[in-house]
PDB file of C-alpha atoms and ligand atoms in Angstrom:
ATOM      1  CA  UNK A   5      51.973 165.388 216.898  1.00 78.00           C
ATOM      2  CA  UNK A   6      50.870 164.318 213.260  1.00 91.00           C
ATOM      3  CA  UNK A   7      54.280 165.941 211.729  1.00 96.00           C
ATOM      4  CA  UNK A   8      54.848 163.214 209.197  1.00 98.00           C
ATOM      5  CA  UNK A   9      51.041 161.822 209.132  1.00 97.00           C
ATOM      6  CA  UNK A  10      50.861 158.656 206.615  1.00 97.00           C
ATOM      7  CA  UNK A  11      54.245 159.348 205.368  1.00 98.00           C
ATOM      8  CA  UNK A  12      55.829 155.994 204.402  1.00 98.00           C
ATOM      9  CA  UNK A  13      59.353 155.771 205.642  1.00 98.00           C
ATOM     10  CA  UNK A  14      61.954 153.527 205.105  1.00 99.00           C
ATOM     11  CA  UNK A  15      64.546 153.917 207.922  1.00 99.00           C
ATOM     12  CA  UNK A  16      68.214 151.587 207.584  1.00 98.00           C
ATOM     13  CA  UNK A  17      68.910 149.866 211.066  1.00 98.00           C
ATOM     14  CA  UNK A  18      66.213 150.944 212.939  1.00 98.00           C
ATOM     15  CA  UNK A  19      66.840 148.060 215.562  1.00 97.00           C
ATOM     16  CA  UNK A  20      69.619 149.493 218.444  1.00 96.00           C
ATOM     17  CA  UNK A  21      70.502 153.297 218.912  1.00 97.00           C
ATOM     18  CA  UNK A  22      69.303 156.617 217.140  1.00 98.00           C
ATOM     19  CA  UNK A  23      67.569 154.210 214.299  1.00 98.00           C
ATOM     20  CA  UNK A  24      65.423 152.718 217.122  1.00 98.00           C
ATOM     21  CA  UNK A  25      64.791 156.128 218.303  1.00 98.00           C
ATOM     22  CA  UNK A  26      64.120 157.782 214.787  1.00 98.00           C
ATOM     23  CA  UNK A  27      61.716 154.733 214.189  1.00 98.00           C
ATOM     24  CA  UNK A  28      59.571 155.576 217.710  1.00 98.00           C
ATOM     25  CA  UNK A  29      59.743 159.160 216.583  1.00 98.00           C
ATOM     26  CA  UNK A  30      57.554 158.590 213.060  1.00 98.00           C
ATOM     27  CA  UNK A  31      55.541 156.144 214.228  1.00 97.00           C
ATOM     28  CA  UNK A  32      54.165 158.618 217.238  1.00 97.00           C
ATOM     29  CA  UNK A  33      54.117 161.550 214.729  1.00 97.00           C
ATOM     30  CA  UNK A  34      51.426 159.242 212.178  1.00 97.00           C
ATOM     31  CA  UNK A  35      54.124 158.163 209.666  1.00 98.00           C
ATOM     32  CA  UNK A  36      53.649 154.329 208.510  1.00 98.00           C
ATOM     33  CA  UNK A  37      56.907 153.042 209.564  1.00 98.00           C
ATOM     34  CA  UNK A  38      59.422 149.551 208.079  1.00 98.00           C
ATOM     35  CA  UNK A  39      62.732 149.721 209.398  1.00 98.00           C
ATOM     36  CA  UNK A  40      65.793 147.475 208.906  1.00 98.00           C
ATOM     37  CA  UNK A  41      67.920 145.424 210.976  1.00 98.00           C
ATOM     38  CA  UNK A  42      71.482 142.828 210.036  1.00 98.00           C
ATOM     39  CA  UNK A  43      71.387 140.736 213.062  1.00 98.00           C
ATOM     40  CA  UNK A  44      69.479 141.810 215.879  1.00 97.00           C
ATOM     41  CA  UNK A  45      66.073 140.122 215.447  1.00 98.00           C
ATOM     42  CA  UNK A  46      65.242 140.071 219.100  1.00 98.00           C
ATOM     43  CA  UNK A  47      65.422 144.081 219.653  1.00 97.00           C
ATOM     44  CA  UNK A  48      63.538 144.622 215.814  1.00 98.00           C
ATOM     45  CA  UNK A  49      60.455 142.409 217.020  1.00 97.00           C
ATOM     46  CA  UNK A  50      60.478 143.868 220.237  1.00 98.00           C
ATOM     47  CA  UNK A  51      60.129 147.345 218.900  1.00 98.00           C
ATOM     48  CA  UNK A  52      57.527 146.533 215.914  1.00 98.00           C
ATOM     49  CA  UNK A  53      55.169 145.071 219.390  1.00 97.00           C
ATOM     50  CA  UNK A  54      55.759 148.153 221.133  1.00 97.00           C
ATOM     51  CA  UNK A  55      55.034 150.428 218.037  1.00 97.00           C
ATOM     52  CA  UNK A  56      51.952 148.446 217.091  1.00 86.00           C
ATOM     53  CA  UNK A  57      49.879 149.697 213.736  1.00 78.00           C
ATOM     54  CA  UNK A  58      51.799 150.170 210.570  1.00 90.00           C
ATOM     55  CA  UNK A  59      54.926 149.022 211.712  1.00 98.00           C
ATOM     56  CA  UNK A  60      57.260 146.704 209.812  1.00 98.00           C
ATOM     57  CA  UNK A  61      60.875 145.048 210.328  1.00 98.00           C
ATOM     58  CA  UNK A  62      62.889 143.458 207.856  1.00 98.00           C
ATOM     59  CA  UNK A  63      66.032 141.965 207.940  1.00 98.00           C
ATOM     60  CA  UNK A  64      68.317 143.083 204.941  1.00 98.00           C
ATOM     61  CA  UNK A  65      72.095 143.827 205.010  1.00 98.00           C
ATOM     62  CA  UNK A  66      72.113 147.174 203.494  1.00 98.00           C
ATOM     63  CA  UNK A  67      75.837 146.807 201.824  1.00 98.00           C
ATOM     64  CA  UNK A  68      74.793 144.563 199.347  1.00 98.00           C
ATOM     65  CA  UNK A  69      73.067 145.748 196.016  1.00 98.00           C
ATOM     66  CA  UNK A  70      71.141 142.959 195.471  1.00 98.00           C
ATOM     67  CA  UNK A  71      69.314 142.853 198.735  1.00 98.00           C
ATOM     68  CA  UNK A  72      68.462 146.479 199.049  1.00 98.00           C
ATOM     69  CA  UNK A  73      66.292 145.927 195.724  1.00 98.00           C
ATOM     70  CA  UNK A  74      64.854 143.440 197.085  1.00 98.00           C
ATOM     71  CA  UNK A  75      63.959 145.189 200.435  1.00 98.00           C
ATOM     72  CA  UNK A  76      62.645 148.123 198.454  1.00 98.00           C
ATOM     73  CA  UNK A  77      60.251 146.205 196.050  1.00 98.00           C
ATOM     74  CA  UNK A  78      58.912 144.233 199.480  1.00 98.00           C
ATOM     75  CA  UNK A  79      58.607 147.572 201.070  1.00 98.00           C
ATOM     76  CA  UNK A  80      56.703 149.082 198.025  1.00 98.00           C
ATOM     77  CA  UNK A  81      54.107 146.060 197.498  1.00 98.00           C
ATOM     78  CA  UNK A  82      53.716 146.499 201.725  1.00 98.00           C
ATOM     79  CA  UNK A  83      53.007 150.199 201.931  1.00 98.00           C
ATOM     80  CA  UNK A  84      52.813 151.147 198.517  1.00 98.00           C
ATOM     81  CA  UNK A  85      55.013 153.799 197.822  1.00 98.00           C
ATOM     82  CA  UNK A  86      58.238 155.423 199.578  1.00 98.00           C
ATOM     83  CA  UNK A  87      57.705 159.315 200.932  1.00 98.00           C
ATOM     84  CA  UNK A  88      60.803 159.073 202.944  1.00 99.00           C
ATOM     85  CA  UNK A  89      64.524 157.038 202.663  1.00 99.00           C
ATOM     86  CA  UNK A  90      66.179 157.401 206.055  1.00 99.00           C
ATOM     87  CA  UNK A  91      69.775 156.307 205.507  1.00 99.00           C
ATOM     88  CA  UNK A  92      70.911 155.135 209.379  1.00 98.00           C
ATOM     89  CA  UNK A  93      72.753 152.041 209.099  1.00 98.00           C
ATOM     90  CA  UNK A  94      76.722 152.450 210.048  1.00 97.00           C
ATOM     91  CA  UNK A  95      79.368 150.554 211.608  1.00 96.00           C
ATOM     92  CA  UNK A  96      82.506 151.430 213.258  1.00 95.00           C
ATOM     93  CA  UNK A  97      85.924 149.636 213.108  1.00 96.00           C
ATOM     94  CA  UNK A  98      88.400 152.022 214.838  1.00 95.00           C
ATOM     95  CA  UNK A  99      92.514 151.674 214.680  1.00 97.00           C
ATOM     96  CA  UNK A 100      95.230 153.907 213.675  1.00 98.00           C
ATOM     97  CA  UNK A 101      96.026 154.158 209.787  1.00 98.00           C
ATOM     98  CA  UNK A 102      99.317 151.949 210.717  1.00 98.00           C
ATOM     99  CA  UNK A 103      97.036 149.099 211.793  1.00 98.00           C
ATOM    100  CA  UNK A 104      94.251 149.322 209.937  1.00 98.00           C
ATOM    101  CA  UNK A 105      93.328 146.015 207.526  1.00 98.00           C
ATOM    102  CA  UNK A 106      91.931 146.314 203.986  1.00 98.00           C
ATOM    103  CA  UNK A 107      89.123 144.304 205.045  1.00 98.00           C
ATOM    104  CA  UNK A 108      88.289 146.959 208.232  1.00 98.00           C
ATOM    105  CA  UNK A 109      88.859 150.023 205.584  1.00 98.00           C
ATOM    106  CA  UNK A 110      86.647 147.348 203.209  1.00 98.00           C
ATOM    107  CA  UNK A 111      83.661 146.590 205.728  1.00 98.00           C
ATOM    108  CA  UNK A 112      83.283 150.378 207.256  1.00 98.00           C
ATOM    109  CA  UNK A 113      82.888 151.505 203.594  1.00 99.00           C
ATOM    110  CA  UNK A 114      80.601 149.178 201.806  1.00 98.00           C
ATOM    111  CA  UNK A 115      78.180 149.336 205.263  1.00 98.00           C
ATOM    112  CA  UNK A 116      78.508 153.192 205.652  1.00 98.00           C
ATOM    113  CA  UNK A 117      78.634 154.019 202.300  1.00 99.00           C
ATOM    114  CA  UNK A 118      78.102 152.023 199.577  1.00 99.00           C
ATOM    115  CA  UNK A 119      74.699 151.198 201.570  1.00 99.00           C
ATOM    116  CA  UNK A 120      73.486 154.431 200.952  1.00 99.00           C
ATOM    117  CA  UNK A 121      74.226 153.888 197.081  1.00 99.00           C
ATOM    118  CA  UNK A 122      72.444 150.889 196.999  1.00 98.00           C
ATOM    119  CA  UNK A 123      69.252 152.059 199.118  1.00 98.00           C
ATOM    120  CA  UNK A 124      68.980 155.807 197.172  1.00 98.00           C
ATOM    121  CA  UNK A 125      69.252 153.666 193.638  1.00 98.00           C
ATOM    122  CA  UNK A 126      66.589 151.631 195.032  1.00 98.00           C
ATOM    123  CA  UNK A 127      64.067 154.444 195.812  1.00 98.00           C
ATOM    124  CA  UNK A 128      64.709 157.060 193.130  1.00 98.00           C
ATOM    125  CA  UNK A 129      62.194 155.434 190.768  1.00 97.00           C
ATOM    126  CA  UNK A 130      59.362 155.095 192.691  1.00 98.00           C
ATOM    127  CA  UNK A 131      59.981 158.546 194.242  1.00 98.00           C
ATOM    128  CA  UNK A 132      60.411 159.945 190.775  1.00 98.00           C
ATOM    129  CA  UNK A 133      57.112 158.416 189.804  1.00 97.00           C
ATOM    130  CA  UNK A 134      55.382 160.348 192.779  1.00 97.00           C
ATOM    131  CA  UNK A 135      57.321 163.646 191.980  1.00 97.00           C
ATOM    132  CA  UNK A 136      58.224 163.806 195.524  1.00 98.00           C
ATOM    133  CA  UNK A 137      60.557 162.713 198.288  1.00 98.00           C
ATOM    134  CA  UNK A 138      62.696 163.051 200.924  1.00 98.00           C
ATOM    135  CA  UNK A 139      66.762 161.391 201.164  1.00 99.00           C
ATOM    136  CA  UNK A 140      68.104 161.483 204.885  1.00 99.00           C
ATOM    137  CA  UNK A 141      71.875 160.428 204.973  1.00 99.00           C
ATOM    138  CA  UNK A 142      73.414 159.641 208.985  1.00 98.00           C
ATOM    139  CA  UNK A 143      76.408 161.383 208.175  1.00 98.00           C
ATOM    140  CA  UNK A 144      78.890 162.549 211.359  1.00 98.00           C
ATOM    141  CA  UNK A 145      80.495 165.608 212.499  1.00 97.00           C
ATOM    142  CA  UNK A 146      83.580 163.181 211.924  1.00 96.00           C
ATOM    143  CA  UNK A 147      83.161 163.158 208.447  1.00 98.00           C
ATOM    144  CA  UNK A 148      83.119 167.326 208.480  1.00 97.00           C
ATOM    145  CA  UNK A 149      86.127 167.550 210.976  1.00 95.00           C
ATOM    146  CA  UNK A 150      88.252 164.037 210.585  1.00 97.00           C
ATOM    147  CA  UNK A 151      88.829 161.982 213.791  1.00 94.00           C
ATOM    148  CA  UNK A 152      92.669 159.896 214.548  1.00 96.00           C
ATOM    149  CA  UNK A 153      92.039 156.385 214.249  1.00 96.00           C
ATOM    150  CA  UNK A 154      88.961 156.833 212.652  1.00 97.00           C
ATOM    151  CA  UNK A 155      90.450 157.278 208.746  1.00 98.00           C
ATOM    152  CA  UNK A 156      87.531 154.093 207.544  1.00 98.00           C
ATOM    153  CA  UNK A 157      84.715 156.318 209.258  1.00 98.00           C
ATOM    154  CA  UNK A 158      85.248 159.705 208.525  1.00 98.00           C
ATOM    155  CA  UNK A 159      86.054 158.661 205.173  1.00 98.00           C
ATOM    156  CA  UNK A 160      82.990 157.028 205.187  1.00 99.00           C
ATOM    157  CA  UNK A 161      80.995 159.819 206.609  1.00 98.00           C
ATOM    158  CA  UNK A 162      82.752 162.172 204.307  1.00 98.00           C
ATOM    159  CA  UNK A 163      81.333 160.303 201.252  1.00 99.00           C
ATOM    160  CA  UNK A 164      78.043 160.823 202.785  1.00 99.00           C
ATOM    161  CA  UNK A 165      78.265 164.546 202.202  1.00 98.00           C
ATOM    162  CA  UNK A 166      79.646 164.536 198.779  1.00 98.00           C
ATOM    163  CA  UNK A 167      76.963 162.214 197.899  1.00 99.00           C
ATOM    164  CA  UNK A 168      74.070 163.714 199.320  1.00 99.00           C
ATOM    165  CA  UNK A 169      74.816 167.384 198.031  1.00 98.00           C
ATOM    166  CA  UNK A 170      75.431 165.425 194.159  1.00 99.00           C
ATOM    167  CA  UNK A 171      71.760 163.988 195.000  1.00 98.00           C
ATOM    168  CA  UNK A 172      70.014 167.503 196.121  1.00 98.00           C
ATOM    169  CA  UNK A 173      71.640 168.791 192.532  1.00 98.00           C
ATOM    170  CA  UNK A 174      70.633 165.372 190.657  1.00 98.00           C
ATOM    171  CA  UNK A 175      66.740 165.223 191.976  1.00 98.00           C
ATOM    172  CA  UNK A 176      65.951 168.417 192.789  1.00 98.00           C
ATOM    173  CA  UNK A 177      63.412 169.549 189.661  1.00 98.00           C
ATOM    174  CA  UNK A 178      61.545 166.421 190.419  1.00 98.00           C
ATOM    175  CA  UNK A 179      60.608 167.385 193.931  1.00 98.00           C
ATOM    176  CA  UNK A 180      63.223 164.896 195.659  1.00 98.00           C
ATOM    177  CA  UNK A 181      65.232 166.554 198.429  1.00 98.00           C
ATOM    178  CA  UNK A 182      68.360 165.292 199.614  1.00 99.00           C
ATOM    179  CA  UNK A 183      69.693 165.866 202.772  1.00 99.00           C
ATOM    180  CA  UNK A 184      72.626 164.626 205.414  1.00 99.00           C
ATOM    181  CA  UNK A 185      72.641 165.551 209.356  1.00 98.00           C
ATOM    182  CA  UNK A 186      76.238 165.113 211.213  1.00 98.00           C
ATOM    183  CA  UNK A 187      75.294 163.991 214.383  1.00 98.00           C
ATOM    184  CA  UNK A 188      78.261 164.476 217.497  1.00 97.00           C
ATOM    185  CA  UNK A 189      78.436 162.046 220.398  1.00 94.00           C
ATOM    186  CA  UNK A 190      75.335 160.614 220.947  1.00 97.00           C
ATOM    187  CA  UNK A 191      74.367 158.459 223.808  1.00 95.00           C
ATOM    188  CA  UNK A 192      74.001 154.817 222.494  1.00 90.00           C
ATOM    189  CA  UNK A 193      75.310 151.537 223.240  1.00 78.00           C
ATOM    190  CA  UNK A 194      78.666 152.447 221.583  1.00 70.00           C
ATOM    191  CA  UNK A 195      79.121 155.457 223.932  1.00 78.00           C
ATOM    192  CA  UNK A 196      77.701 153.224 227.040  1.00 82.00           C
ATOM    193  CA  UNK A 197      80.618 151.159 226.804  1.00 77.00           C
ATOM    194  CA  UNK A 198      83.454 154.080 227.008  1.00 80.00           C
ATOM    195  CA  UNK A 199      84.943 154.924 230.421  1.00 87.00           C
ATOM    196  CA  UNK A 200      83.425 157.565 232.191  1.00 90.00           C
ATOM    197  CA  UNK A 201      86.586 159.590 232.400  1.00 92.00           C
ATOM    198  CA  UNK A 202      86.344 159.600 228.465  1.00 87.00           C
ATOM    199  CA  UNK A 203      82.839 160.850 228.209  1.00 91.00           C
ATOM    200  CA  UNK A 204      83.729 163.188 230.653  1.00 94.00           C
ATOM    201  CA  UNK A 205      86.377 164.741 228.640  1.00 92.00           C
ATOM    202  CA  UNK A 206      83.885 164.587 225.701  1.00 90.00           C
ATOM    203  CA  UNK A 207      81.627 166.266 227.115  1.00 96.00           C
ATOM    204  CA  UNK A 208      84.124 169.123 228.816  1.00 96.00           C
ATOM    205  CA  UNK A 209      84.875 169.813 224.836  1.00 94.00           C
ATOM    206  CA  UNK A 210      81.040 170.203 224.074  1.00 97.00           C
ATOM    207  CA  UNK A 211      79.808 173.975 224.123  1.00 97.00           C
ATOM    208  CA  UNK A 212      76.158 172.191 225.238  1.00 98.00           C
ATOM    209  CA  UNK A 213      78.062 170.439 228.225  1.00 97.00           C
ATOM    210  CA  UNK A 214      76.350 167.439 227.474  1.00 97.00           C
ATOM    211  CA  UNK A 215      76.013 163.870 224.913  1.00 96.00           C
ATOM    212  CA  UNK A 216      73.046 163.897 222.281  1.00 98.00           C
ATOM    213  CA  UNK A 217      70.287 161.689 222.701  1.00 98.00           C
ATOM    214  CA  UNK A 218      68.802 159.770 220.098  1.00 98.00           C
ATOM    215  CA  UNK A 219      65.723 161.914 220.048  1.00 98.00           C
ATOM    216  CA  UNK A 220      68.034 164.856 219.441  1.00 98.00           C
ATOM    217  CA  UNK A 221      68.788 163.401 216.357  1.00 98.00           C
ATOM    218  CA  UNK A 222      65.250 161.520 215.171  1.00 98.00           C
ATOM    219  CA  UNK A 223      64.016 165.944 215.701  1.00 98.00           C
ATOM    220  CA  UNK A 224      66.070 166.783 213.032  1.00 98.00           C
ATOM    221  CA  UNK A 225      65.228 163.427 210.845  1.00 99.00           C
ATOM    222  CA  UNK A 226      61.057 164.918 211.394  1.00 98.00           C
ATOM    223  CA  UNK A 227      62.015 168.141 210.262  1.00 98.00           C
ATOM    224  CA  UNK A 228      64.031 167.062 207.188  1.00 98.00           C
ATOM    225  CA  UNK A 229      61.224 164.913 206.501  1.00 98.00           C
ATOM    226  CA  UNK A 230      58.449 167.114 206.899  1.00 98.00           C
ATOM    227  CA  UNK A 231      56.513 169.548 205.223  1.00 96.00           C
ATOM    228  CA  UNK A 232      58.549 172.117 207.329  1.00 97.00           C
ATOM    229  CA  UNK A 233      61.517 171.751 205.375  1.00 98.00           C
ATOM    230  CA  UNK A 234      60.216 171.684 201.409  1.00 98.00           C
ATOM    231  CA  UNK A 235      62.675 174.696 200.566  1.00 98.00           C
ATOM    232  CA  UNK A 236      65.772 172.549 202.572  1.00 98.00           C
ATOM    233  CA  UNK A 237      68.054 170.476 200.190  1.00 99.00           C
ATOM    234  CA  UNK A 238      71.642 169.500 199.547  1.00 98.00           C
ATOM    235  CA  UNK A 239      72.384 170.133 203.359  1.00 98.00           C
ATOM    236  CA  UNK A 240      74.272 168.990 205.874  1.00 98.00           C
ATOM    237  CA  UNK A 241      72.679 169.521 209.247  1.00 98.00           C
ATOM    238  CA  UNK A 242      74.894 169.267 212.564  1.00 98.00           C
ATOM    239  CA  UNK A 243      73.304 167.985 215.767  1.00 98.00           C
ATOM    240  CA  UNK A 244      76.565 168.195 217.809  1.00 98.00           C
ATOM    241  CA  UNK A 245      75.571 170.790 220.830  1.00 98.00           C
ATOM    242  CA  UNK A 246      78.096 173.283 219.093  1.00 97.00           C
ATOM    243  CA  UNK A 247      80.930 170.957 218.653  1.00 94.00           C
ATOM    244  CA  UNK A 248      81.699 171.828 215.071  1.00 80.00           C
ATOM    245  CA  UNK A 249      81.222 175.040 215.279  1.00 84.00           C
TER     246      UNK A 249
HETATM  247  P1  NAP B 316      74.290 151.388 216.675  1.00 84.52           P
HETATM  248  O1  NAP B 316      73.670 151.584 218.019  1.00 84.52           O
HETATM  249  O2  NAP B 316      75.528 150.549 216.573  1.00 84.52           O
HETATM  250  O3  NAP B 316      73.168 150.790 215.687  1.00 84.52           O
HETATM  251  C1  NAP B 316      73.497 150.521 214.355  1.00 84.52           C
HETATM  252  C2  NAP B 316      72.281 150.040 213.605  1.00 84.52           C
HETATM  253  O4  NAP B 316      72.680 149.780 212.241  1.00 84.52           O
HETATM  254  C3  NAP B 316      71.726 148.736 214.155  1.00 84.52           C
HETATM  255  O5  NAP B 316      70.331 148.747 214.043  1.00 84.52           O
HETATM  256  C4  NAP B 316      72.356 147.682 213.236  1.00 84.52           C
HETATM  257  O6  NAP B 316      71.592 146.495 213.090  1.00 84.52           O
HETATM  258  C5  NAP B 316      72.325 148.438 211.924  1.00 84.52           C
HETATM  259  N1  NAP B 316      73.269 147.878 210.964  1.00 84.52           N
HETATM  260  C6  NAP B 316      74.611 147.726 211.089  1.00 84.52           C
HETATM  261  N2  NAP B 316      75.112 147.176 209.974  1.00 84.52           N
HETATM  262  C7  NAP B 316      74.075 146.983 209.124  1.00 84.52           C
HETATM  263  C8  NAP B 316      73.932 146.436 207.821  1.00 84.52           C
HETATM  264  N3  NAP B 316      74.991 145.973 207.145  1.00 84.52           N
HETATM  265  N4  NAP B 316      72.708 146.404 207.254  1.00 84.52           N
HETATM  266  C9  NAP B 316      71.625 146.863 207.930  1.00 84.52           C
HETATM  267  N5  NAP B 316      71.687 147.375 209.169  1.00 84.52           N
HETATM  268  C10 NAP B 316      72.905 147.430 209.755  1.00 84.52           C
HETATM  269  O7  NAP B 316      74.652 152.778 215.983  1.00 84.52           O
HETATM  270  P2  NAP B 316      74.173 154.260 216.354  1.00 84.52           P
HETATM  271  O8  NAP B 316      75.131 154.813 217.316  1.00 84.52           O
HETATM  272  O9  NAP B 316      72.716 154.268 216.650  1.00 84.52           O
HETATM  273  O10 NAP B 316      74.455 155.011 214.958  1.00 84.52           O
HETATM  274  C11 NAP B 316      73.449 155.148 213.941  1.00 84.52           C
HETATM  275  C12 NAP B 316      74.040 155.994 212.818  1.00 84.52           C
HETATM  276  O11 NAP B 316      74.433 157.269 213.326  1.00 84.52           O
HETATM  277  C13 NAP B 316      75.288 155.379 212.193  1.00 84.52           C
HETATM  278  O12 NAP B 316      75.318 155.646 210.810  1.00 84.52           O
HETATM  279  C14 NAP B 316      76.416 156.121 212.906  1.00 84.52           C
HETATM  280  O13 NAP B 316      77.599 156.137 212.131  1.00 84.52           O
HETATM  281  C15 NAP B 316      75.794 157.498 213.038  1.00 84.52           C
HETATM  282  N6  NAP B 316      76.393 158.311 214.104  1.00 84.52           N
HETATM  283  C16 NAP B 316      76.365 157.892 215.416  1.00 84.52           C
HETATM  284  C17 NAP B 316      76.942 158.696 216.405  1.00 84.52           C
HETATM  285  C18 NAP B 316      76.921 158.304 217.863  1.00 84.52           C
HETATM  286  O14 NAP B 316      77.521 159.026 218.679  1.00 84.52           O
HETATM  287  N7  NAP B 316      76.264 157.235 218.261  1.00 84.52           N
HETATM  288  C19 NAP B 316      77.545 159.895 216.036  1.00 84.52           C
HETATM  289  C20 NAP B 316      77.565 160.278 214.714  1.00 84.52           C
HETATM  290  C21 NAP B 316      76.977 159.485 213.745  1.00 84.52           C
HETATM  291  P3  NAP B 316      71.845 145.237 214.094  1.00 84.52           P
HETATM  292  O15 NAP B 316      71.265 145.667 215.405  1.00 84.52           O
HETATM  293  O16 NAP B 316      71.078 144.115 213.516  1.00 84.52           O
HETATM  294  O17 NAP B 316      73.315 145.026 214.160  1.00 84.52           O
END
């Protein structure tokens, strides 16, 4: 499939879980591909090998301002302009409100949040200069519903929305769409590591009786991307097998 052929897309940690799928995703539907990773160098070079061509990696914390105008300039003198931001990146750093540390409410917000700040600041000019674009935001279906002993996340995630549908309204005349999906549980090396008796009561509260996969979500991210969904903006797109519903 040539969905998003010679697209240039800039996906946030692209190295473990739905990024890595997302990143596989564009690169088999034609789209020239750099993706980010913080610390996992190992599973980033492995992936830019097995996606070959226009493939890139680079390692760039996306919570800090500085470095996310870096990345972008580096990824605009590599591929020459940006046709798609894919906001991925996220952290989690679960306790109840009574335990919870400044630094854990700190950490989940500037990675989850402030990251996508820094990264949509980064590409507004060179997508306003091409009168086109399109914003993907990870959001969850924990930042729609809430989640105990997730306050930092769903805060987080929350922020997402706000920011994304303030975005839509901000960019729209100038052909820049802006758009969040709320993925549910999806099966990743997070989810791996719960007890099976959990997941199995997730997934007995999941109309679609089963987890997402990554390629449940990196559909949506081609869609929102593509030329399928010019007339789609300022929306927040749940890929939750009926879970907020
Ligand atoms: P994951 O497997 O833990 O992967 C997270 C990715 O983000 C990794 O590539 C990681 O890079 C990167 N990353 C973390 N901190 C970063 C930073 N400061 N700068 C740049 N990259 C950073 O997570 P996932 O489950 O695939 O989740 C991906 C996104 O979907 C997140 O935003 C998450 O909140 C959201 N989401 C996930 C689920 C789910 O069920 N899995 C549900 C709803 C929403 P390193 O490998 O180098 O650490």
């Amino acid at each position: 499939m040539t969905l998003v052929k010679d697209k240039k897309v800039l996906i946030t940690g692209g190295s473990r879980g739905i990024g890595t799928s997302i990143v596989k995703s564009f690169v088999e539907n034609g789209a020239d591909v750099g993706f980010t990773y913080r610390s996992s160098a190992e599973s980033a070079l492995k992936l830019v090998d097995e996606c070959g061509g226009n493939t890139k990696a680079y390692q760039s914390d996306a919570s800090s301002f500085e470095e996310a105008g870096k990345l972008m300039d580096q990824f605009i003198a590599d591929f020459g302009q940006i046709d798609v931001l894919i906001n991925n990146a996220g952290i989690t750093a679960d306790t109840l409100m009574l335990r919870m540390t400044e630094d854990q409410w700190d950490k989940v917000i500037e990675v989850n949040l402030k990251s996508v700040f820094n990264l949509t600041k980064a590409c507004l000019r060179p997508m306003l200069k091409n009168r086109a674009g399109s914003i993907i935001n990870m959001s969850s279906v924990v930042g729609v519903f809430g989640n105990a002993g997730q306050a930092n996340y769903a805060a987080s995630k929350a922020g997402i929305i706000g920011f994304t549908k303030s975005i839509a309204k901000e960019v729209g005349s100038r052909g820049i769409r802006c758009n969040a999906i709320a993925p549910g549980f999806i099966q990743t090396d997070m989810t791996d590591q719960l007890d099976e008796k959990v997941v199995e009561n997730y997934i007995a509260n999941i109309p679609l009786k089963r987890l997402g996969t990554g390629k449940d979500v990196s559909d949506a991210c081609l869609y929102l991307a593509s030329d399928m969904s010019t007339y789609v903006s300022g929306q927040v797109l749940s890929v939750c097998g009926a879970l907020n519903t």
